[in-house]
mmCIF file of C-alpha atoms in Angstrom:
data_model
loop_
_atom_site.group_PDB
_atom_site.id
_atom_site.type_symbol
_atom_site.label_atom_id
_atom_site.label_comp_id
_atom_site.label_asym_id
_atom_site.label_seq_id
_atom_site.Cartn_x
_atom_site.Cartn_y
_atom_site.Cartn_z
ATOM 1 C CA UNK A 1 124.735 83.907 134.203
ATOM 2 C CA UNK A 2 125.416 81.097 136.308
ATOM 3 C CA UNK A 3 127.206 81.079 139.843
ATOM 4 C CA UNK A 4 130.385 79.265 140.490
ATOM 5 C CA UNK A 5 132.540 78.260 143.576
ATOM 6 C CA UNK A 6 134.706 81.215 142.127
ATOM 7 C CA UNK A 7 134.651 85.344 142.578
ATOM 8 C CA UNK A 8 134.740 85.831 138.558
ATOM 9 C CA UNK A 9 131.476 83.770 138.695
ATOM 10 C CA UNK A 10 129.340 86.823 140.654
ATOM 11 C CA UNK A 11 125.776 86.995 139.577
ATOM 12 C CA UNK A 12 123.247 90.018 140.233
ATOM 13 C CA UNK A 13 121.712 87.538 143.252
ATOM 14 C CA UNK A 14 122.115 84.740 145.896
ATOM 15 C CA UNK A 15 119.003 83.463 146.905
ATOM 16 C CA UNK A 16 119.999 81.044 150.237
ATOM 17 C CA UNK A 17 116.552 79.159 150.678
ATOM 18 C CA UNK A 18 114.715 77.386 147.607
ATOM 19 C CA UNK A 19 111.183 77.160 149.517
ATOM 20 C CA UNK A 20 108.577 79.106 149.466
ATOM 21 C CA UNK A 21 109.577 82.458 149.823
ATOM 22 C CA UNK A 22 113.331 81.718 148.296
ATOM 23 C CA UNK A 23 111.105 80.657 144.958
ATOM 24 C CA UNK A 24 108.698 83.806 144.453
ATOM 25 C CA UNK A 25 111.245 85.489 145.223
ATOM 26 C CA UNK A 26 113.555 84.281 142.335
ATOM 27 C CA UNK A 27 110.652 85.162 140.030
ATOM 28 C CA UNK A 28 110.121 88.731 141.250
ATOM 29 C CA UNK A 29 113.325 89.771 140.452
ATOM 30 C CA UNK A 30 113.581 87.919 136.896
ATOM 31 C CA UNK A 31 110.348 89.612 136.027
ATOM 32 C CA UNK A 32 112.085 92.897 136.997
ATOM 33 C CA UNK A 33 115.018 91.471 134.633
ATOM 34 C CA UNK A 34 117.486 90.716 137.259
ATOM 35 C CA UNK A 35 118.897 87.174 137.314
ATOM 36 C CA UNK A 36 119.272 84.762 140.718
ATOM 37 C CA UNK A 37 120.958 81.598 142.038
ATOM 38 C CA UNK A 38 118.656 79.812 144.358
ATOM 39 C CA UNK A 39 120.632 77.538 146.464
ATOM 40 C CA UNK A 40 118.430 74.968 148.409
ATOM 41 C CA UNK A 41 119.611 72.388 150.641
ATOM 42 C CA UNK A 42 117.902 69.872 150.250
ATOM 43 C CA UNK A 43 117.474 67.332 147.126
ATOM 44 C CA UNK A 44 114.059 65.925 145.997
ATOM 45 C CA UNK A 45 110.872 68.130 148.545
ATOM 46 C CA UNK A 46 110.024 67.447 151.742
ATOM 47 C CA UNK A 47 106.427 68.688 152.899
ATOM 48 C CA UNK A 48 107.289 71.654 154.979
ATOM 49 C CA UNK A 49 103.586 73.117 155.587
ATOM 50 C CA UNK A 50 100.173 72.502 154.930
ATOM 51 C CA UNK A 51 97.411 74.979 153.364
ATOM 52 C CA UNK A 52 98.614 77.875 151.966
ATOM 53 C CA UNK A 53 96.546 81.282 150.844
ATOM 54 C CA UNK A 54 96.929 82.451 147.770
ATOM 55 C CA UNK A 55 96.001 85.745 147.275
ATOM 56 C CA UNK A 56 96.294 85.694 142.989
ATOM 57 C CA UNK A 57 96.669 89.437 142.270
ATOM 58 C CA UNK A 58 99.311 89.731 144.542
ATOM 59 C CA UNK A 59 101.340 87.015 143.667
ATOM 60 C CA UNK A 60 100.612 87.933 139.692
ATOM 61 C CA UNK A 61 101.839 91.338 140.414
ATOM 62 C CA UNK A 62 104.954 90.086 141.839
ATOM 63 C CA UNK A 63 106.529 87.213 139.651
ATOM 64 C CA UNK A 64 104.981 88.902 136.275
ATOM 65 C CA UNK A 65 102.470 87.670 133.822
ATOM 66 C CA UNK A 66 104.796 84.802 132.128
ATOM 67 C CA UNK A 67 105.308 82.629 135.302
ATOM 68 C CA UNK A 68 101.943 83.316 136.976
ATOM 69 C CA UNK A 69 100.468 81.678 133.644
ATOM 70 C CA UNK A 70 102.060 78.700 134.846
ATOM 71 C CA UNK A 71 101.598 79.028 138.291
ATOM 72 C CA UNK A 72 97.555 78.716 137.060
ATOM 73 C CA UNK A 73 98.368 76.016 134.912
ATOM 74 C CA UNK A 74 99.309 73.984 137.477
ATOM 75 C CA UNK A 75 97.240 74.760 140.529
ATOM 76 C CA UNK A 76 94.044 75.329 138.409
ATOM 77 C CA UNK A 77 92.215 78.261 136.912
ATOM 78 C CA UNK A 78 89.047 78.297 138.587
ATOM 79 C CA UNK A 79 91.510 77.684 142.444
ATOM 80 C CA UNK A 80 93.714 80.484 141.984
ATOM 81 C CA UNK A 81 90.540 82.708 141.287
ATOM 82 C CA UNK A 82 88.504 82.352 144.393
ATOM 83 C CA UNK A 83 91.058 83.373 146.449
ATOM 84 C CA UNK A 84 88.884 82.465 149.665
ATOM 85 C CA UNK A 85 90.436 79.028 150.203
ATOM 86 C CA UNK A 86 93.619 77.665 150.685
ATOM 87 C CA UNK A 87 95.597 75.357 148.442
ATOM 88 C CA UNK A 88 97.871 72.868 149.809
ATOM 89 C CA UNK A 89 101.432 73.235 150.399
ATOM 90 C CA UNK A 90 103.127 71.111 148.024
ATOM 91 C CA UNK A 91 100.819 72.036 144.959
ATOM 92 C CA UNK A 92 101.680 75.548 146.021
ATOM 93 C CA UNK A 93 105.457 74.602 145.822
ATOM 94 C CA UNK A 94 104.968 72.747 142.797
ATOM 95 C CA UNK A 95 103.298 75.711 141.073
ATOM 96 C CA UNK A 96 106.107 77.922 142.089
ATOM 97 C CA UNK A 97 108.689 74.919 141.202
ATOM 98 C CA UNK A 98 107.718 74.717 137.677
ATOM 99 C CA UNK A 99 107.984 78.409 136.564
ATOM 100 C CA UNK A 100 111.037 78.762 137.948
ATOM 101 C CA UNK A 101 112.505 75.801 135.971
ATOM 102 C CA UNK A 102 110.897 77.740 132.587
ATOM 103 C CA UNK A 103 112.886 81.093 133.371
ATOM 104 C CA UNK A 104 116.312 81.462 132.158
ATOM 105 C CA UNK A 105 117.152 84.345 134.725
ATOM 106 C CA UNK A 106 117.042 81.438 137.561
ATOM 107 C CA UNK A 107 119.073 79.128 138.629
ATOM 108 C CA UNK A 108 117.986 76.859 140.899
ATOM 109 C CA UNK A 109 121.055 74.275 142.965
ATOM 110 C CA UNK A 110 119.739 71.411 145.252
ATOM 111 C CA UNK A 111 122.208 69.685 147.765
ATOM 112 C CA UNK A 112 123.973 73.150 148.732
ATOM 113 C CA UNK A 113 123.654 73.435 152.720
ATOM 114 C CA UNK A 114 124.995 77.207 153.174
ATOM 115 C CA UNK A 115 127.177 77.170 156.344
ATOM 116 C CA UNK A 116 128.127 81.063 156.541
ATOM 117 C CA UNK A 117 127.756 84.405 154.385
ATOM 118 C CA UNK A 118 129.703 87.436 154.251
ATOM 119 C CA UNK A 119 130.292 90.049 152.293
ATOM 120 C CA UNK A 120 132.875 92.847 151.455
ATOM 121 C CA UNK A 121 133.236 96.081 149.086
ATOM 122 C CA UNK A 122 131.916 94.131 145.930
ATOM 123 C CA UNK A 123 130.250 91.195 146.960
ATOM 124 C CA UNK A 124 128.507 88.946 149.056
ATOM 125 C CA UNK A 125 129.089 85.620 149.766
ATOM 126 C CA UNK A 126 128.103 82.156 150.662
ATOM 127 C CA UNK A 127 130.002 79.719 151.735
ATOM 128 C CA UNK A 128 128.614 75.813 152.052
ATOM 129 C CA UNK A 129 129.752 72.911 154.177
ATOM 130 C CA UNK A 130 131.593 71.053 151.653
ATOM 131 C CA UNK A 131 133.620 74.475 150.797
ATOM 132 C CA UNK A 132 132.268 75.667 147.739
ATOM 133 C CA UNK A 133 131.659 79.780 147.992
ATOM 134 C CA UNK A 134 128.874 81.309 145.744
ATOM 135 C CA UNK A 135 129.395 84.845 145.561
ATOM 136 C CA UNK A 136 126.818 87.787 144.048
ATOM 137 C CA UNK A 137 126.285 91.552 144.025
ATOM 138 C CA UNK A 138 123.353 91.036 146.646
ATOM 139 C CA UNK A 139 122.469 87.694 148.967
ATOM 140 C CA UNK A 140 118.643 87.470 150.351
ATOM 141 C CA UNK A 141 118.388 85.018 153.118
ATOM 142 C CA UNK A 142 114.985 83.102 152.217
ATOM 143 C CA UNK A 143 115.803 80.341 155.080
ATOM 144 C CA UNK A 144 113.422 80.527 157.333
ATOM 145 C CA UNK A 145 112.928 80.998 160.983
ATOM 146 C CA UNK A 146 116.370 78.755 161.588
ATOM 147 C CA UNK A 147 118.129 81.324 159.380
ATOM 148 C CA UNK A 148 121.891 81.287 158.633
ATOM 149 C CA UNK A 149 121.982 84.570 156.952
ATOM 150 C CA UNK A 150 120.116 86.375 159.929
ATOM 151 C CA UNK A 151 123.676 85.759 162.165
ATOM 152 C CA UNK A 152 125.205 88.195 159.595
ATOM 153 C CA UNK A 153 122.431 90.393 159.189
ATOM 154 C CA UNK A 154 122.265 90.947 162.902
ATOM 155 C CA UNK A 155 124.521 88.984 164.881
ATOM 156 C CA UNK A 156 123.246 90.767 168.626
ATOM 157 C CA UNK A 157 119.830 88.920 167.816
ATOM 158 C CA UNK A 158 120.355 86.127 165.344
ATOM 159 C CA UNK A 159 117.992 83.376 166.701
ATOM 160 C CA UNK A 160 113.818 83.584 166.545
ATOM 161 C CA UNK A 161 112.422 82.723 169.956
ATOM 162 C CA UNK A 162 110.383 79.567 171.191
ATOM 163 C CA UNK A 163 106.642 80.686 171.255
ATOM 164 C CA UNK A 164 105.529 78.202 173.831
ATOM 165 C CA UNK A 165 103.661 75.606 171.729
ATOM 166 C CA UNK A 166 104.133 72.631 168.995
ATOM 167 C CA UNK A 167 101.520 72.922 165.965
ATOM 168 C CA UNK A 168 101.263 69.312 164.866
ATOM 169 C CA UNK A 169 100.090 69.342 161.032
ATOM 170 C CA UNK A 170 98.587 66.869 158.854
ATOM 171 C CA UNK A 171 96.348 66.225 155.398
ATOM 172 C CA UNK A 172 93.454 63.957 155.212
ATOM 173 C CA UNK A 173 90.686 62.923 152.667
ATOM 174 C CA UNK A 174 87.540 64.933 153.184
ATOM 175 C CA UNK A 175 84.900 61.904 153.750
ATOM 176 C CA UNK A 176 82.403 62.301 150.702
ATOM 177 C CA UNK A 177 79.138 62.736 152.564
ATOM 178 C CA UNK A 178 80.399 65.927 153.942
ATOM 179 C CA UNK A 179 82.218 67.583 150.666
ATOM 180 C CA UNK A 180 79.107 69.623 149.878
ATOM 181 C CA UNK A 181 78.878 71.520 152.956
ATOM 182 C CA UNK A 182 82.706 71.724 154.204
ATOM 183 C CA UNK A 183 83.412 75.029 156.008
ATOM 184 C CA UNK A 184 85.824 76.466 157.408
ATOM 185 C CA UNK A 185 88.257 77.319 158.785
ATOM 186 C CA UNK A 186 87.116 76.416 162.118
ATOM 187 C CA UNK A 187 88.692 76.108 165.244
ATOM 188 C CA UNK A 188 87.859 73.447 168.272
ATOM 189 C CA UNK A 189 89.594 74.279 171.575
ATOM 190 C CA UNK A 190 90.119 72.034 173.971
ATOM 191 C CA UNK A 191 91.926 71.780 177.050
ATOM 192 C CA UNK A 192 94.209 74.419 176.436
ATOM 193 C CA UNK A 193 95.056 73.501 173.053
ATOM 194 C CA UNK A 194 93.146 73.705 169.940
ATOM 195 C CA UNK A 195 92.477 72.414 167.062
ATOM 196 C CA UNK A 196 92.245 74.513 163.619
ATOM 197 C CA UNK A 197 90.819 72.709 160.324
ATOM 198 C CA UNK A 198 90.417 74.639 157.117
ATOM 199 C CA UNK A 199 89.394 72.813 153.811
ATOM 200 C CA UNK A 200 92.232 72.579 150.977
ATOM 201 C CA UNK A 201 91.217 73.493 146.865
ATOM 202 C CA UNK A 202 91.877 71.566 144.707
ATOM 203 C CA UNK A 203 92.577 72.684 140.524
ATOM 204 C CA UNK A 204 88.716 72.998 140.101
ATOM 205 C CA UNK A 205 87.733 74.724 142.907
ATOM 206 C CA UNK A 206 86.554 71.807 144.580
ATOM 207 C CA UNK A 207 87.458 70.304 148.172
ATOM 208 C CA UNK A 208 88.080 67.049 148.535
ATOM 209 C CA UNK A 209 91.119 67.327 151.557
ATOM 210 C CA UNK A 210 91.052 69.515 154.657
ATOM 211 C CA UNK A 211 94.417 70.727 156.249
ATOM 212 C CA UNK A 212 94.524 70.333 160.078
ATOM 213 C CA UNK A 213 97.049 71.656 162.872
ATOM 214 C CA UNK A 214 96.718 70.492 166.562
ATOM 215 C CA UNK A 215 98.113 73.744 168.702
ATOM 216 C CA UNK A 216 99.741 71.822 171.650
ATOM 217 C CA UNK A 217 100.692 74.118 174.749
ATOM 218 C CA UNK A 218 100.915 71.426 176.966
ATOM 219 C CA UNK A 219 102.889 69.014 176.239
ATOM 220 C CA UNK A 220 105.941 70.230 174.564
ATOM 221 C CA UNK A 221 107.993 67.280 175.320
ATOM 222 C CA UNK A 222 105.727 65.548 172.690
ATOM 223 C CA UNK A 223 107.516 66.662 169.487
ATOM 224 C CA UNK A 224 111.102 65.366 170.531
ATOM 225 C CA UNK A 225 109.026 61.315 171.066
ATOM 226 C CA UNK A 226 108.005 59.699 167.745
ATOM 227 C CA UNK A 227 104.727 60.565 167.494
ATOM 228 C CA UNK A 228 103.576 59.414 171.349
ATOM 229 C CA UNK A 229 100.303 61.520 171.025
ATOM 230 C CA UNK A 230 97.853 59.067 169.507
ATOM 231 C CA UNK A 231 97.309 58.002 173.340
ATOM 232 C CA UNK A 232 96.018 61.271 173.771
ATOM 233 C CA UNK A 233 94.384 61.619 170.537
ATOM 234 C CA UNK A 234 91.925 58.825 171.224
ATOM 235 C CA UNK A 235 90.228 60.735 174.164
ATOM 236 C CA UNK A 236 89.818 63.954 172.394
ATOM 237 C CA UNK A 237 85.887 65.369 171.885
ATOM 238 C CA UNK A 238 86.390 67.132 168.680
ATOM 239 C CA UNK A 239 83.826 66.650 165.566
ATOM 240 C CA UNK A 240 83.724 64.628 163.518
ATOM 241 C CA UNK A 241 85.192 63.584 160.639
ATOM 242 C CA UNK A 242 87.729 66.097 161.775
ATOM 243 C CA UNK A 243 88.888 63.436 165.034
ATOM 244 C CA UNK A 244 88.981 60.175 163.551
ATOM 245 C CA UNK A 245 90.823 61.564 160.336
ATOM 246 C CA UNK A 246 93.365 63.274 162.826
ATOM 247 C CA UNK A 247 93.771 60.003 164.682
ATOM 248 C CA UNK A 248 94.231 57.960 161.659
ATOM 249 C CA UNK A 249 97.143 60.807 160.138
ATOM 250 C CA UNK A 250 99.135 60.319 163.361
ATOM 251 C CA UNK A 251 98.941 56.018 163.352
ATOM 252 C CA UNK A 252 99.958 56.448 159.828
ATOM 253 C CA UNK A 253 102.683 58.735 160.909
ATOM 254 C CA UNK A 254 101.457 61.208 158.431
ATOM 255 C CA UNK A 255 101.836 64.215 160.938
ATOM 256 C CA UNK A 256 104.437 67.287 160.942
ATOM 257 C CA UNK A 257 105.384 68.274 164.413
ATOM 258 C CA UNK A 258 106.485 71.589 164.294
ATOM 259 C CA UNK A 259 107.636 73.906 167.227
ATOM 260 C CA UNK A 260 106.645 77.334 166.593
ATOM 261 C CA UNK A 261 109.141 80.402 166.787
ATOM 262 C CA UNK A 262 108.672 84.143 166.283
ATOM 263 C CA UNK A 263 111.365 86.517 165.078
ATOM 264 C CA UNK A 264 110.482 90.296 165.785
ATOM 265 C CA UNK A 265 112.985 92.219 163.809
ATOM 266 C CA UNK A 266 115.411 94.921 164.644
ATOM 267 C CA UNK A 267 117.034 95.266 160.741
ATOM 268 C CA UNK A 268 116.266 93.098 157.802
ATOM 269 C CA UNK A 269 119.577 94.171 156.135
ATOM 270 C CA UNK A 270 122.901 94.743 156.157
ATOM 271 C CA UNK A 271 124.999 96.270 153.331
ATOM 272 C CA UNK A 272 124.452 93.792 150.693
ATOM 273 C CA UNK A 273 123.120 90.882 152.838
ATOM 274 C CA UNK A 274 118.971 91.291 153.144
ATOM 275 C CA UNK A 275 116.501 88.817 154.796
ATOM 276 C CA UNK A 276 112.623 87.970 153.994
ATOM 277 C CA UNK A 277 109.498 85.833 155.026
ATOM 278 C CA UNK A 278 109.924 83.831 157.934
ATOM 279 C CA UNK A 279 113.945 84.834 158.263
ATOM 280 C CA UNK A 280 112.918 87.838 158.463
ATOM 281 C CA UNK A 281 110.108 88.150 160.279
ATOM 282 C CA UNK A 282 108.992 84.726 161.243
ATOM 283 C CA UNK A 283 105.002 84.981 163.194
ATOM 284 C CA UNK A 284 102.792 82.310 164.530
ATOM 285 C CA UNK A 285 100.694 80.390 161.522
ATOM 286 C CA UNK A 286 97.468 81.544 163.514
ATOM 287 C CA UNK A 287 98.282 85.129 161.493
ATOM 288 C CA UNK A 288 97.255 82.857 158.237
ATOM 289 C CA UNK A 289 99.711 85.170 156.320
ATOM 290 C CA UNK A 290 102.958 83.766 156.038
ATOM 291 C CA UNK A 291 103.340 83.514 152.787
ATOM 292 C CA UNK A 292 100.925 86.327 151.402
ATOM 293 C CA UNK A 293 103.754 88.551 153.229
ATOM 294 C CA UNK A 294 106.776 86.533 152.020
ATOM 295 C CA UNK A 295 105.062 87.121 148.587
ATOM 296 C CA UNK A 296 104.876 90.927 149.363
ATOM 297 C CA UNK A 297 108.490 90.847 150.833
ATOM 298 C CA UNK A 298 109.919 89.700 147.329
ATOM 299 C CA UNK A 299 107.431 92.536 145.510
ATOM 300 C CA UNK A 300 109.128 94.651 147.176
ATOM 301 C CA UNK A 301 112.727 93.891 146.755
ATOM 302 C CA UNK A 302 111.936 93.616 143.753
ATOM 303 C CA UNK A 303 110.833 97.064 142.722
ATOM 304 C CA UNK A 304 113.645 98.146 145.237
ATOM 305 C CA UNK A 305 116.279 97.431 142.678
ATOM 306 C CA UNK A 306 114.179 99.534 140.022
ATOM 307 C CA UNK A 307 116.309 102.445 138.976
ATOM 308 C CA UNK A 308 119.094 102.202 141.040
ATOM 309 C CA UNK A 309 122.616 100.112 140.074
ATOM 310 C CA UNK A 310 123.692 100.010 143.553
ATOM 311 C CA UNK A 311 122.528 97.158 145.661
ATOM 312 C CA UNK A 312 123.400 98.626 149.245
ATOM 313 C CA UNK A 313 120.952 101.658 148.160
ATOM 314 C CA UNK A 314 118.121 98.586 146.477
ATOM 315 C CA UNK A 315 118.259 96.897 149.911
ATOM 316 C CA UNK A 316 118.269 100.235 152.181
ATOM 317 C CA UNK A 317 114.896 101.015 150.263
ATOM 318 C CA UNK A 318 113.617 97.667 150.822
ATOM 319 C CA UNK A 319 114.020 97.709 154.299
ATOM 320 C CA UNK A 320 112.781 100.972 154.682
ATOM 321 C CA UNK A 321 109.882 99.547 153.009
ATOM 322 C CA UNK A 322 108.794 97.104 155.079
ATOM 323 C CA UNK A 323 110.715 96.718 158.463
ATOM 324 C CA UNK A 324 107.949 98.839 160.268
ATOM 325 C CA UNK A 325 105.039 96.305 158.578
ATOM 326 C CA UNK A 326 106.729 93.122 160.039
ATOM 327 C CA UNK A 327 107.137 94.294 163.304
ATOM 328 C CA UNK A 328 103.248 94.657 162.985
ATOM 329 C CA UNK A 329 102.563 91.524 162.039
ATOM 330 C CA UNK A 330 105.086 89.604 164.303
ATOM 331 C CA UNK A 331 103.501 91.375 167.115
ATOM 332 C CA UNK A 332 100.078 91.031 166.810
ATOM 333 C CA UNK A 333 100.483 87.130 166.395
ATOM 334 C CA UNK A 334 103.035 87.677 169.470
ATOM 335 C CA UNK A 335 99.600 88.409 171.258
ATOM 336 C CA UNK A 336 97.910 85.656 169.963
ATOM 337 C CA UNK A 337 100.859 83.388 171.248
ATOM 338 C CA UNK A 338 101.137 84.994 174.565
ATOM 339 C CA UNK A 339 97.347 84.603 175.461
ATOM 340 C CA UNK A 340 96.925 80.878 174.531
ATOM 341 C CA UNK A 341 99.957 79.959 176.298
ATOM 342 C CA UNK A 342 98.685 81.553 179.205
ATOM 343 C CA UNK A 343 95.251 80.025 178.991
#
């Protein structure tokens, strides 16, 4: 069933974020048999990360046998298998992408920028900037750490917190005299920032590209300039190829400058209104498991809705779930943040 701008439209879900988490999430709960609208507001992808770990079994075990056959097909056998490297970003979101397009249960709606939700004693709601309202027997905010849906969910504490630093992230071409012996990750401080490369798999298990992301404590006016680090950039000491290929990205203006926040929650949900990954629970990128914990976030709203018809009860169990496992998380990359700021 599709949603409409209209009440008599409801479906069983409103996904509000089509990235990422908003995606495997979608697919965990078709593979359970419930259906979803995905509303995403943006049209055509934008790179939003870089290298992303995969852990297979997991992921299989969430969005079902039928979609993680084509979420092999398209990132490669013999890459989804090792499950020691990580892939990159967009194939990731490509992967993802594709089997949602192939299930029926989903329905996926670019261009809708969600302005508020609500909710009352038989729905939830979302209502976008140009006045449309989707409405649905359950809404899961999947819009990451800038999260509309978090205001609703707990309006006391709706915004994640500055962590003190910009991670600038690129992609570059892994020079062929050293794709043989590529390691990794591995991480080069200097100066009080640092620099973190960690080779990126391609469909047969071979690396070709490295992912890169320059930790910047010190100069957090940098990110609001257009690109003013490759200065900077020109004096750093860090090995090569990893320095000359991060000083070409930026004077190709191939770079993501992205200041990091960290949510610690409170509450993931309220009545039919429920939050995941980085809305949720959003934690440095040094943790390296964003999305392995977005992917067991929609596992487990997922099975939450197993055997119950009531979605205030579904999302009470999912919380219940995994509220005390976030905090965890958040926190322990909270003390990551806390002592390289300080350093």
């Amino acid at each position: 069933m599709q949603a409409t701008n209209t009440a008599s439209g409801t479906v069983e879900t409103l996904i509000v974020g089509g990235s990422l988490g908003g995606l495997t999430t979608a697919l965990a709960l078709a593979a359970q048999g419930r259906s979803s609208t995905v509303l995403e507001r943006t049209t055509g992808r934008t790179q939003r990360g870089v290298a992303i770990l995969v852990a297979g079994a997991r992921l299989h075990r969430a969005i079902g046998d039928g979609a993680w056959r084509t979420v092999r097909e398209v990132l490669g056998g013999a890459s989804t298998s090792q499950g020691v490297l990580p892939h990159a970003w967009w194939d990731v979101h490509q992967a993802l992408r594709k089997a949602v397009e192939a299930e029926p249960l989903i329905t996926l709606v670019e261009g809708e920028h969600v302005a508020e939700v609500g909710q009352d004693g038989t729905a939830a709601w979302a209502r976008t900037r140009d006045g449309r309202t989707w409405t649905a027997d359950a809404l899961v905010g999947a819009d990451g750490y800038r999260s509309v849906v978090r205001l609703h969910v707990d309006a006391a504490r709706p915004h994640a917190a500055y962590a003190g630093y910009v991670v600038w992230l690129g992609q570059s071409e892994l020079p062929p005299e050293y794709r043989g012996r590529a390691g990794g990750p591995d991480f080069f401080p200097d100066g009080g920032g640092m620099l973190a490369v960690y080779p990126l798999v391609d469909g047969d298990a071979e690396v070709t590209r490295f992912g890169w992301g320059w930790f910047d404590p010190a100069r957090n006016a940098l990110f609001r300039r257009i690109y003013g680090a490759m200065a900077d950039l020109a004096e750093r000491t860090w090995d090569e190829p990893w320095r000359s290929a991060v000083v070409q990205a930026f004077r190709d203006r191939e770079v993501i400058a992205t200041p990091i926040a960290e949510y610690l929650p409170d509450r993931v949900v309220s009545g039919r209104i429920a939050l995941l990954g980085d809305a949720a629970h959003a934690q440095t990128p040094m943790t390296g498991a964003g999305f392995e914990e977005a992917v067991t976030d929609a596992a487990a709203l997922a099975d939450a809705f197993t055997g119950t018809t009531s979605p205030e009860e579904a999302l009470r169990r999912y919380e219940y779930l995994r509220l005390a496992d976030m905090r965890r998380r958040v926190s322990a990359g909270r003390s990551f943040s806390t002592s390289f700021t300080r350093a």
